Each structure stands twice: as C-alpha cells, then as structure tokens.
Amino acid sequence: MSNKGFFTGRVAKAPVFRDGGKTPVCYVTLIRNEYAGKDSNTGDTRERQVSIPFTAFDAKGLLKAEHVCVGDQLVVEYRLDNNNRDLGNDQVEYGFSFIVDEFEFGAPGAIKREKLAANNRG
C-alpha cells in the first residue's frame, strides 16, 4: 500500500520557515476547489474547498519560504507520515503529516505577478 500522492493547489497563506533545530522546515498550506457533485434540487454543479497543510524539510523548505507567495500555484508530490504523540497516562493522540518529497512551481499568483512586473519596470 502506497502512502504517496500528488496535490495541486494555491498557497493559502504565507509559508512559515523555521531554522531552529537540526533541520530547517517550512510549513505551507495549499488550497483548491474540487467538484462535489450536482445539487439534487437545482442540478447546479457544487464545489468544495480542500486545504492541506504540507511540511517541507531542508533545501525544499528554504526554497519554498524564499520564493513562494500567497496565491502561487504549487504541484506537490508528498508522502503521508504518522505524527502520533504520547500524552502520558496511556493516552496517545493519533495524527499524520503531509511531507513534501518534490514540488514544482505552477502559475504565479497575483502577488508574484505584481513583483515580476515591478522588476521588469525597474
């Protein structure tokens, strides 16, 4: 069974970069709209918004933090990792993390387009 996937979405908020430990890490949330069926009463197409928080380590994390703006499109290859925490007293909080293995820049968002236009004017 594979725990890998691909997700294409736009950056929902500014990436957060942390370099306080052994490995630099970047957190970025991607968001996109997906088809959610037809409305049974009107027949209109429905959409739902899907957002996923991704974690990127090392150089991938640094590159994201330095070059990604809100609204930019990213194509991410990721793997799902367990992220369980022992709370003590035989209590475990079960979770998971979306870890970036590879990514590509997609279409620039409005903020990046504005920056590129300003660089071309100057």
CSV table of C-alpha atoms in Angstrom, one decimal:
chain,number,residue,atom,x,y,z
A,1,MET,CA,0.0,0.0,0.0
A,2,SER,CA,1.4,3.4,-1.0
A,3,ASN,CA,1.2,6.5,1.1
A,4,LYS,CA,2.3,8.9,-1.7
A,5,GLY,CA,0.2,11.3,-3.5
A,6,PHE,CA,0.1,14.5,-5.7
A,7,PHE,CA,-1.7,17.7,-4.9
A,8,THR,CA,-2.0,20.9,-7.0
A,9,GLY,CA,-3.2,24.0,-5.2
A,10,ARG,CA,-2.6,27.6,-4.5
A,11,VAL,CA,-0.7,28.9,-1.4
A,12,ALA,CA,-3.4,29.9,1.1
A,13,LYS,CA,-1.2,31.9,3.5
A,14,ALA,CA,2.5,32.9,3.7
A,15,PRO,CA,4.8,30.0,4.3
A,16,VAL,CA,6.3,29.7,7.8
A,17,PHE,CA,10.1,28.8,7.9
A,18,ARG,CA,11.9,27.6,11.0
A,19,ASP,CA,15.6,27.0,11.2
A,20,GLY,CA,15.9,26.5,15.0
A,21,GLY,CA,16.9,22.8,15.0
A,22,LYS,CA,19.0,20.3,13.1
A,23,THR,CA,16.8,20.5,10.0
A,24,PRO,CA,15.2,23.6,8.5
A,25,VAL,CA,11.5,23.2,8.0
A,26,CYS,CA,8.8,25.1,6.1
A,27,TYR,CA,5.1,24.9,6.6
A,28,VAL,CA,2.8,25.8,3.7
A,29,THR,CA,-1.0,25.3,3.2
A,30,LEU,CA,-2.3,24.7,-0.3
A,31,ILE,CA,-6.0,25.1,-1.2
A,32,ARG,CA,-8.1,24.2,-4.2
A,33,ASN,CA,-11.7,23.8,-5.2
A,34,GLU,CA,-12.9,20.3,-6.2
A,35,TYR,CA,-16.1,19.0,-7.9
A,36,ALA,CA,-18.6,17.9,-5.2
A,37,GLY,CA,-21.4,16.6,-7.4
A,38,LYS,CA,-24.6,18.2,-8.6
A,39,ASP,CA,-27.2,19.9,-6.4
A,40,SER,CA,-30.2,17.5,-6.3
A,41,ASN,CA,-32.7,20.3,-6.4
A,42,THR,CA,-31.3,22.7,-9.0
A,43,GLY,CA,-28.9,20.5,-10.9
A,44,ASP,CA,-26.1,23.1,-10.4
A,45,THR,CA,-22.6,22.0,-10.1
A,46,ARG,CA,-21.3,22.1,-6.5
A,47,GLU,CA,-17.7,22.6,-5.4
A,48,ARG,CA,-15.9,22.1,-2.1
A,49,GLN,CA,-12.8,23.7,-0.9
A,50,VAL,CA,-9.9,21.4,0.1
A,51,SER,CA,-6.9,22.6,2.0
A,52,ILE,CA,-3.9,20.6,3.1
A,53,PRO,CA,-1.0,21.7,5.4
A,54,PHE,CA,2.3,20.5,4.0
A,55,THR,CA,5.7,20.2,5.7
A,56,ALA,CA,9.0,20.6,3.7
A,57,PHE,CA,12.4,19.9,5.1
A,58,ASP,CA,16.0,21.1,4.2
A,59,ALA,CA,16.5,22.8,0.9
A,60,LYS,CA,13.0,22.2,-0.3
A,61,GLY,CA,11.7,24.1,2.8
A,62,LEU,CA,14.1,27.0,2.3
A,63,LEU,CA,13.3,27.3,-1.4
A,64,LYS,CA,9.6,27.5,-0.6
A,65,ALA,CA,9.9,30.0,2.1
A,66,GLU,CA,12.0,32.3,-0.1
A,67,HIS,CA,10.3,32.1,-3.4
A,68,VAL,CA,6.6,31.3,-2.7
A,69,CYS,CA,3.9,34.0,-2.4
A,70,VAL,CA,0.3,33.7,-1.3
A,71,GLY,CA,-1.8,32.7,-4.4
A,72,ASP,CA,1.1,30.9,-6.2
A,73,GLN,CA,0.3,27.5,-7.6
A,74,LEU,CA,2.4,24.5,-6.4
A,75,VAL,CA,2.4,21.0,-7.6
A,76,VAL,CA,3.4,18.8,-4.7
A,77,GLU,CA,4.4,15.1,-4.5
A,78,TYR,CA,4.0,14.1,-0.9
A,79,ARG,CA,4.0,11.2,1.4
A,80,LEU,CA,1.8,10.7,4.5
A,81,ASP,CA,3.7,10.1,7.7
A,82,ASN,CA,2.4,9.2,11.2
A,83,ASN,CA,2.6,12.0,13.7
A,84,ASN,CA,1.5,10.4,16.9
A,85,ARG,CA,2.1,12.0,20.3
A,86,ASP,CA,2.2,10.2,23.6
A,87,LEU,CA,0.2,12.3,26.0
A,88,GLY,CA,1.0,10.2,29.1
A,89,ASN,CA,-1.3,8.1,31.2
A,90,ASP,CA,-1.6,5.6,28.3
A,91,GLN,CA,-3.1,8.3,26.1
A,92,VAL,CA,-2.0,8.7,22.5
A,93,GLU,CA,-3.1,11.4,20.1
A,94,TYR,CA,-3.0,10.0,16.6
A,95,GLY,CA,-2.2,12.2,13.7
A,96,PHE,CA,-0.4,12.4,10.4
A,97,SER,CA,1.6,14.9,8.4
A,98,PHE,CA,1.8,15.6,4.7
A,99,ILE,CA,5.6,15.6,3.9
A,100,VAL,CA,6.8,17.2,0.7
A,101,ASP,CA,9.1,14.9,-1.3
A,102,GLU,CA,9.2,17.0,-4.5
A,103,PHE,CA,7.4,20.1,-5.8
A,104,GLU,CA,7.2,22.3,-8.9
A,105,PHE,CA,6.2,25.9,-9.2
A,106,GLY,CA,2.9,26.3,-11.2
A,107,ALA,CA,1.2,29.5,-12.3
A,108,PRO,CA,2.2,32.6,-10.3
A,109,GLY,CA,-0.4,34.3,-8.1
A,110,ALA,CA,-1.3,38.0,-8.2
A,111,ILE,CA,1.3,39.0,-5.7
A,112,LYS,CA,4.1,37.3,-7.6
A,113,ARG,CA,2.9,38.7,-10.9
A,114,GLU,CA,3.0,42.2,-9.4
A,115,LYS,CA,6.5,41.7,-8.1
A,116,LEU,CA,7.6,40.4,-11.6
A,117,ALA,CA,6.0,43.4,-13.3
A,118,ALA,CA,7.7,45.8,-10.9
A,119,ASN,CA,11.1,44.2,-11.6
A,120,ASN,CA,10.6,44.5,-15.3
A,121,ARG,CA,9.7,48.2,-15.0
A,122,GLY,CA,12.7,48.9,-12.8
